[in-house]
Structures are given as C-alpha cells and as structure tokens.
Short mmCIF file of C-alpha atoms in Angstrom, two decimals:
data_model
loop_
_atom_site.label_atom_id
_atom_site.label_comp_id
_atom_site.label_asym_id
_atom_site.label_seq_id
_atom_site.Cartn_x
_atom_site.Cartn_y
_atom_site.Cartn_z
CA MET A 1 163.03 165.22 32.21
CA ALA A 2 159.63 164.73 30.56
CA ILE A 3 160.77 161.56 28.76
CA HIS A 4 161.86 160.02 32.07
CA GLN A 5 158.51 160.84 33.64
CA LEU A 6 156.80 159.20 30.67
CA PHE A 7 158.87 156.03 31.02
CA ARG A 8 158.27 155.91 34.76
CA ALA A 9 154.54 156.22 34.16
CA LEU A 10 154.62 153.45 31.55
CA VAL A 11 156.59 151.10 33.80
CA SER A 12 154.33 151.72 36.81
CA ALA A 13 151.11 151.48 34.79
CA GLY A 14 152.45 148.37 33.04
CA PHE A 15 153.12 146.49 36.27
CA SER A 16 149.80 147.64 37.74
CA THR A 17 147.90 146.52 34.64
CA TYR A 18 149.72 143.19 34.59
CA ILE A 19 148.76 142.47 38.20
CA ILE A 20 145.14 143.36 37.44
CA TYR A 21 145.28 141.07 34.40
CA LEU A 22 146.60 138.16 36.48
CA VAL A 23 143.84 138.69 39.03
CA LYS A 24 141.19 138.78 36.30
CA ILE A 25 142.30 135.48 34.71
CA ASP A 26 142.92 133.90 38.15
CA ALA A 27 146.62 133.34 37.39
CA LEU A 28 148.14 135.26 40.30
CA GLN A 29 148.26 131.95 42.20
CA TYR A 30 151.00 130.76 39.83
CA TYR A 31 153.40 133.33 41.28
CA ILE A 32 152.23 134.32 44.78
CA ALA A 33 150.97 132.40 47.81
CA PRO A 34 147.36 133.25 48.82
CA ARG A 35 148.43 135.02 52.01
CA MET A 36 150.53 137.43 49.94
CA GLU A 37 147.92 138.21 47.29
CA ILE A 38 146.30 141.09 49.19
CA TYR A 39 149.63 142.94 49.33
CA VAL A 40 150.25 142.45 45.62
CA LYS A 41 146.75 143.69 44.80
CA LEU A 42 147.29 146.78 46.95
CA SER A 43 150.61 147.39 45.20
CA ALA A 44 148.74 147.54 41.87
CA ILE A 45 146.71 150.47 43.22
CA VAL A 46 149.81 152.27 44.50
CA LEU A 47 151.65 151.75 41.19
CA MET A 48 148.74 153.14 39.19
CA MET A 49 148.59 156.18 41.48
CA PHE A 50 152.33 156.72 40.93
CA ALA A 51 151.81 156.48 37.17
CA VAL A 52 149.09 159.15 37.32
CA VAL A 53 151.37 161.44 39.34
CA GLN A 54 154.16 161.01 36.76
CA VAL A 55 151.81 161.86 33.88
CA PHE A 56 150.55 164.92 35.74
CA ALA A 57 154.12 166.03 36.43
CA MET A 58 155.04 165.54 32.77
CA PHE A 59 152.20 167.76 31.50
CA ALA A 60 152.78 170.32 34.24
CA GLY A 61 156.46 170.50 33.28
CA ALA A 62 155.49 171.04 29.64
CA ARG A 63 153.54 174.12 30.78
CA GLY A 64 156.47 175.49 32.73
CA ARG A 65 155.23 174.40 36.14
CA ARG A 66 157.46 172.46 38.49
CA VAL A 67 155.89 169.50 40.28
CA ASP A 68 158.41 167.72 42.49
CA CYS A 69 159.71 167.59 46.04
CA GLY A 70 162.02 170.56 45.52
CA CYS A 71 165.15 168.42 45.77
CA GLU A 72 167.80 168.35 43.10
CA HIS A 73 168.05 164.77 41.84
CA PRO A 74 168.09 164.91 38.04
CA PRO A 75 168.23 161.65 36.04
CA SER A 76 171.58 160.39 34.83
CA SER A 77 172.87 162.20 31.76
CA SER A 78 174.26 158.94 30.36
CA ALA A 79 171.97 157.73 27.56
CA TRP A 80 173.39 154.18 27.77
CA ARG A 81 172.82 153.97 31.50
CA ASN A 82 169.26 155.22 31.15
CA ALA A 83 168.59 152.82 28.29
CA ILE A 84 169.88 149.84 30.27
CA THR A 85 167.79 150.86 33.28
CA TYR A 86 164.56 151.02 31.31
CA VAL A 87 165.31 147.80 29.43
CA LEU A 88 165.74 146.03 32.79
CA LEU A 89 162.43 147.46 33.98
CA PHE A 90 160.48 146.64 30.83
CA SER A 91 161.92 143.13 30.37
CA PRO A 92 159.91 141.47 33.19
CA LEU A 93 156.77 143.05 31.77
CA ALA A 94 157.51 141.68 28.31
CA PHE A 95 158.13 138.19 29.72
CA GLY A 96 154.96 138.40 31.77
CA TYR A 97 152.71 139.49 28.91
CA PHE A 98 154.10 137.24 26.18
CA LEU A 99 155.02 134.02 28.02
CA PRO A 100 152.26 131.61 29.12
CA ASP A 101 151.17 131.45 32.75
CA LEU A 102 151.93 127.86 33.76
CA ALA A 103 152.34 126.01 37.02
CA LEU A 104 155.84 124.79 37.83
CA GLY A 105 156.39 121.09 37.19
CA SER A 106 159.01 118.50 36.26
CA ASP A 107 161.35 121.02 34.63
CA LEU A 108 161.86 122.75 37.97
CA VAL A 109 162.12 119.43 39.83
CA ASP A 110 165.00 118.48 37.51
CA LYS A 111 166.85 121.58 38.67
CA LYS A 112 166.00 121.56 42.38
CA GLY A 113 165.72 117.82 42.98
CA ILE A 114 162.74 116.10 44.57
CA VAL A 115 162.34 116.00 48.36
CA LEU A 116 161.31 112.46 49.28
CA SER A 117 161.77 112.88 53.01
CA ARG A 118 160.64 115.93 54.98
CA SER A 119 162.99 115.00 57.79
CA GLU A 120 166.08 114.62 55.58
CA PRO A 121 165.86 116.09 52.03
CA VAL A 122 167.57 114.06 49.32
CA THR A 123 167.99 114.56 45.59
CA PRO A 124 167.01 112.03 42.93
CA ALA A 125 170.63 111.63 41.78
CA ALA A 126 171.52 109.64 44.90
CA PRO A 127 172.61 106.03 44.27
CA ARG A 128 170.01 103.32 44.88
CA GLU A 129 170.33 100.16 46.88
CA ALA A 130 167.94 97.24 46.99
CA THR A 131 165.74 97.16 50.07
CA PRO A 132 164.50 93.84 51.45
CA ALA A 133 160.75 93.45 51.79
CA ARG A 134 159.46 94.49 55.18
CA THR A 135 156.73 92.86 57.18
CA PRO A 136 153.89 95.31 57.89
CA VAL A 137 153.56 96.23 61.54
CA SER A 138 150.55 94.84 63.32
CA GLU A 139 147.55 97.09 63.81
CA PRO A 140 147.53 98.72 67.25
CA GLU A 141 144.89 97.65 69.73
CA PRO A 142 141.91 100.05 69.83
CA LEU A 143 142.84 102.92 72.10
CA GLN A 144 141.24 106.15 73.16
CA ASP A 145 142.54 109.21 71.33
CA GLU A 146 144.66 110.38 74.24
CA GLN A 147 146.12 106.93 74.80
CA LEU A 148 146.91 106.53 71.11
CA LEU A 149 148.47 109.99 71.04
CA GLN A 150 150.81 109.03 73.88
CA THR A 151 152.15 106.12 71.80
CA PHE A 152 153.27 108.58 69.11
CA LEU A 153 155.02 111.05 71.40
CA THR A 154 158.82 110.68 71.30
CA GLY A 155 159.99 113.62 73.38
CA ASP A 156 161.38 115.30 70.27
CA LEU A 157 159.80 118.77 69.98
CA TYR A 158 159.69 118.68 66.17
CA GLU A 159 158.21 115.19 65.89
CA ASP A 160 155.71 115.65 68.69
CA GLN A 161 154.00 118.56 66.98
CA TYR A 162 152.97 116.11 64.22
CA ALA A 163 151.77 113.39 66.62
CA SER A 164 148.14 114.54 66.65
CA MET A 165 148.14 114.57 62.85
CA ALA A 166 149.56 111.04 62.84
CA VAL A 167 146.77 109.87 65.15
CA ARG A 168 144.11 111.27 62.85
CA LEU A 169 145.72 109.62 59.84
CA ILE A 170 146.23 106.17 61.35
CA LYS A 171 142.51 105.99 62.19
CA GLN A 172 141.55 106.47 58.51
CA ASP A 173 141.23 103.71 55.94
CA PRO A 174 142.49 104.72 53.50
CA MET A 175 144.44 107.69 54.78
CA ILE A 176 143.48 110.67 52.59
CA VAL A 177 146.27 113.21 52.03
CA ARG A 178 144.28 116.43 51.82
CA GLU A 179 145.40 119.30 49.64
CA ASP A 180 144.84 121.89 52.40
CA ALA A 181 147.16 120.01 54.77
CA TYR A 182 149.40 118.24 52.26
CA LEU A 183 152.78 119.18 53.77
CA GLU A 184 151.69 118.46 57.31
CA MET A 185 150.24 115.05 56.41
CA ILE A 186 153.18 113.80 54.35
CA THR A 187 155.52 114.98 57.09
CA ALA A 188 153.56 113.03 59.71
CA ILE A 189 153.64 109.91 57.51
CA ASP A 190 157.36 110.36 56.91
CA LEU A 191 158.26 110.94 60.57
CA PHE A 192 156.26 107.92 61.78
CA MET A 193 156.63 105.76 58.66
CA ASN A 194 157.25 102.55 60.60
CA ARG A 195 153.88 102.99 62.30
CA PHE A 196 152.17 103.40 58.93
CA VAL A 197 153.70 100.43 57.07
CA GLY A 198 150.84 98.32 55.73
CA LYS A 199 148.29 101.17 55.94
CA ARG A 200 146.37 102.20 52.83
CA VAL A 201 146.86 105.76 51.58
CA GLN A 202 145.42 107.96 48.84
CA ILE A 203 147.37 110.91 47.45
CA GLU A 204 147.20 113.15 44.38
CA GLY A 205 149.94 114.91 42.44
CA PHE A 206 151.85 114.99 39.17
CA VAL A 207 154.16 112.28 37.84
CA TYR A 208 157.91 112.79 38.08
CA ARG A 209 160.67 110.32 37.36
CA THR A 210 164.45 110.18 36.95
CA GLU A 211 166.82 107.84 35.13
CA GLU A 212 167.81 106.28 38.46
CA MET A 213 164.28 104.96 39.02
CA ALA A 214 163.22 101.47 37.99
CA ALA A 215 160.75 101.00 35.13
CA ASP A 216 157.91 100.43 37.59
CA GLU A 217 158.68 103.48 39.73
CA PHE A 218 157.85 107.17 39.69
CA VAL A 219 157.18 109.94 42.19
CA VAL A 220 153.77 111.44 42.87
CA ALA A 221 154.70 115.04 43.64
CA ARG A 222 153.34 118.48 44.48
CA MET A 223 155.03 121.88 44.37
CA ALA A 224 154.96 123.59 47.76
CA MET A 225 155.06 127.37 47.96
CA ASP A 226 155.64 129.44 51.08
CA CYS A 227 155.74 133.01 49.72
CA CYS A 228 156.20 133.06 45.95
CA SER A 229 157.25 130.86 43.03
CA ALA A 230 160.92 131.63 43.73
CA ASP A 231 160.80 129.49 46.89
CA ALA A 232 158.69 126.69 45.40
CA THR A 233 159.97 123.25 46.44
CA PRO A 234 158.85 119.83 45.11
CA TYR A 235 157.75 117.18 47.62
CA GLY A 236 156.42 113.70 47.03
CA PHE A 237 156.40 109.96 47.69
CA LEU A 238 158.03 107.20 45.67
CA VAL A 239 155.42 104.97 43.98
CA GLN A 240 155.82 101.42 42.72
CA SER A 241 153.23 100.42 40.12
CA GLN A 242 153.00 97.74 37.44
CA GLY A 243 151.52 100.29 35.03
CA ALA A 244 154.02 103.05 35.78
CA SER A 245 155.23 103.36 32.20
CA ARG A 246 151.86 104.49 30.84
CA PHE A 247 151.90 107.73 32.85
CA ALA A 248 153.89 110.54 31.24
CA GLU A 249 155.70 113.15 33.30
CA ASP A 250 153.50 115.98 34.60
CA THR A 251 150.38 113.83 34.27
CA TRP A 252 148.08 114.48 37.23
CA ILE A 253 147.12 111.25 39.00
CA ARG A 254 145.46 109.85 42.10
CA VAL A 255 147.40 107.00 43.71
CA THR A 256 145.78 104.52 46.10
CA GLY A 257 148.07 101.96 47.64
CA THR A 258 149.84 100.58 50.68
CA ILE A 259 152.59 102.28 52.66
CA GLY A 260 155.98 100.61 52.59
CA THR A 261 159.57 101.80 52.80
CA ALA A 262 162.57 101.95 50.49
CA ASP A 263 166.23 102.90 50.70
CA TRP A 264 167.19 105.98 48.66
CA GLY A 265 170.87 106.83 48.86
CA GLY A 266 171.13 105.54 52.41
CA VAL A 267 167.97 107.32 53.58
CA GLU A 268 164.85 105.35 54.49
CA ILE A 269 161.90 106.89 52.67
CA VAL A 270 158.20 106.19 52.26
CA LYS A 271 157.23 104.04 49.28
CA ILE A 272 153.65 103.51 48.11
CA GLU A 273 152.93 100.10 46.60
CA ALA A 274 150.14 101.19 44.26
CA ALA A 275 146.93 99.20 43.95
CA GLU A 276 145.28 101.79 41.71
CA VAL A 277 146.57 104.78 39.74
CA ALA A 278 143.99 106.97 37.99
CA ASP A 279 144.29 110.03 35.78
CA ILE A 280 142.70 113.19 37.19
CA ASP A 281 142.26 116.77 36.05
CA SER A 282 144.89 119.24 37.20
CA PRO A 283 143.67 121.10 40.31
CA GLU A 284 142.51 124.71 40.21
CA THR A 285 145.33 125.55 42.62
CA PRO A 286 148.49 123.76 41.42
CA TYR A 287 150.53 124.45 44.57
CA VAL A 288 150.21 123.43 48.19
CA TYR A 289 151.01 125.72 51.10
CA PRO A 290 152.04 125.37 54.75
CA ASN A 291 149.02 125.08 57.05
CA TYR A 292 150.32 124.89 60.58
CA GLU A 293 146.79 125.35 61.97
CA ALA A 294 146.08 121.81 60.74
CA LEU A 295 148.50 120.49 63.35
CA ASP A 296 146.28 121.90 66.11
CA GLU A 297 143.14 120.08 64.96
CA PRO A 298 142.04 117.49 67.54
CA PRO A 299 141.96 113.83 66.52
CA THR A 300 138.68 112.95 64.82
CA GLN A 301 136.22 110.84 66.73
CA GLU A 302 135.43 107.36 65.47
#
C-alpha cells in the first residue's frame, strides 16, 4: 500500500509543480484560455494538498497507524495493471516537462483545415474556380449611427448581432482588426462582405498556405481558443500579394490591403488584395478568444 501512496503523491505533486512552472514562465496561455486559468491554478493547490496527505498516510502506515476513510478499497493486485496505470499518469508529465511549449500553428491547420468563412466553414482542399473581378460598392452617404445601423439589419438574429460591429468597422479607414475582438470583427466583415468591398483593412496573423493556392496567395490566420488547446480552431482571410513567396509559413505578418471577394469551392469568401505586407514579432498571446462583450459596444462617434 505504501508504494501506491508514494506514486499517488508523486503524480499529484508532479502535476501541481508543472502547473506552477507554466505559470512562472507565462506558458499556461499555450494550453488554457484566460478565463479558465484561475481554475487550473486552484487545482495546483488542491493537487499539492493531496500529495501531502498521501505522504503523511505513507509514513503513518509505516508506523502501524491507519490513515484512510475506513472503507475497504485496496489497490489492484495485478502488477501489470498497476504499472500501466502509473505509466499513463506519468506520461503526460514527461511530455510536458521535456517537450517545448509552443503555440499551435500551420501543423495543426494542416490537420483541421483553415476556416475562411465564419458563416460557412470550408477546408483548404476544396477545388478552386476563377472569380471575375468585382466592382467595389460605392461608399454610403454619410448617415447618423442609428440610420447606418438600420441599413445593416437583415432580420436574421445571428447576422443582426454583428450589425453594430459592422457599423464601427465601416467608419474606419483602414479598418483595424483588433486582437481583443478578432473573431467578432472578421465575422462581421465576412457576414457583410459585399458592404466592405473596396474598404481598406489591416490585420495581423501568421502565414499559412496550401498546394491549392496560387503562387501569389496565402492565408493570414490566427488560432482561436474557447476553452483549451484541444478546441483550438484556425481562422483567417485569403490574401493576394505580389511578394507572397517571400513569406515562409508561420511567419507573423501585418497585412494592409483592400477587401475583395473570391470563390473557394463554391463559397464566396473575403479576399484581401494586399498593398503592404510587413514582418512583425509574434504576439505575447498567440491565440485569440471569443469576446461577445465587444458586440455590445456602441458605434464610435466620428
């Protein structure tokens, strides 16, 4: 029994120490969304307390004292079963300690596929068709915020919740896709793309490309996380740039260009015709997260 208590203490203390280590080097963000971090940090305290209890019970048992709940639930007598159990418990710790802490990038996108339309996800393997050039829509006449908002409302509950965001964006030149509202802004642009054709936009992300893309095309992408890295999903916009070939995959860039559209496997998607593409440092926080409060912000005053 003592050996099982020792292994339980080591496993619990190991996970607790690993969480503390991730917090210390500011790498917890690679695995957990900010809103979940407090719970993970609290779990480190609970795990360490459990490890202390197991060590105390082990030494008490060595002195002939019984420290348990009084129930009869002895460990399995099968050495193989016990060995497999502890190997499964220690394996994640070994991977965590010895593998580098890196943000997810193109490797994951290759497996999951890139989402180029928030309204209708598509994968990069879809066949391409040429899209004729489109004439940019004319700029709307100056309107008051409420009047302009009414022109974006469609009666669709999902689309209408992004109308206020669309109003704020269309009044900017260029439209700046902010990191703290990345998903909400690209969704608004995607839902009302025909209203944004011809507008200038600025967006940051990492470079991703597939074999199906032309030599002057790539995707500027970000990994979006809701809860943890297991649910991370790549989102982005297709970019057309004369200097596309000089940017390697996973290079962090800032793209400034004009909104257009393209056909991707029968789905109309946003395309940015780049005027400038610049290298940037990777952000301190590699992921973006849902921020539904951003949808409730009132349109900015001119």
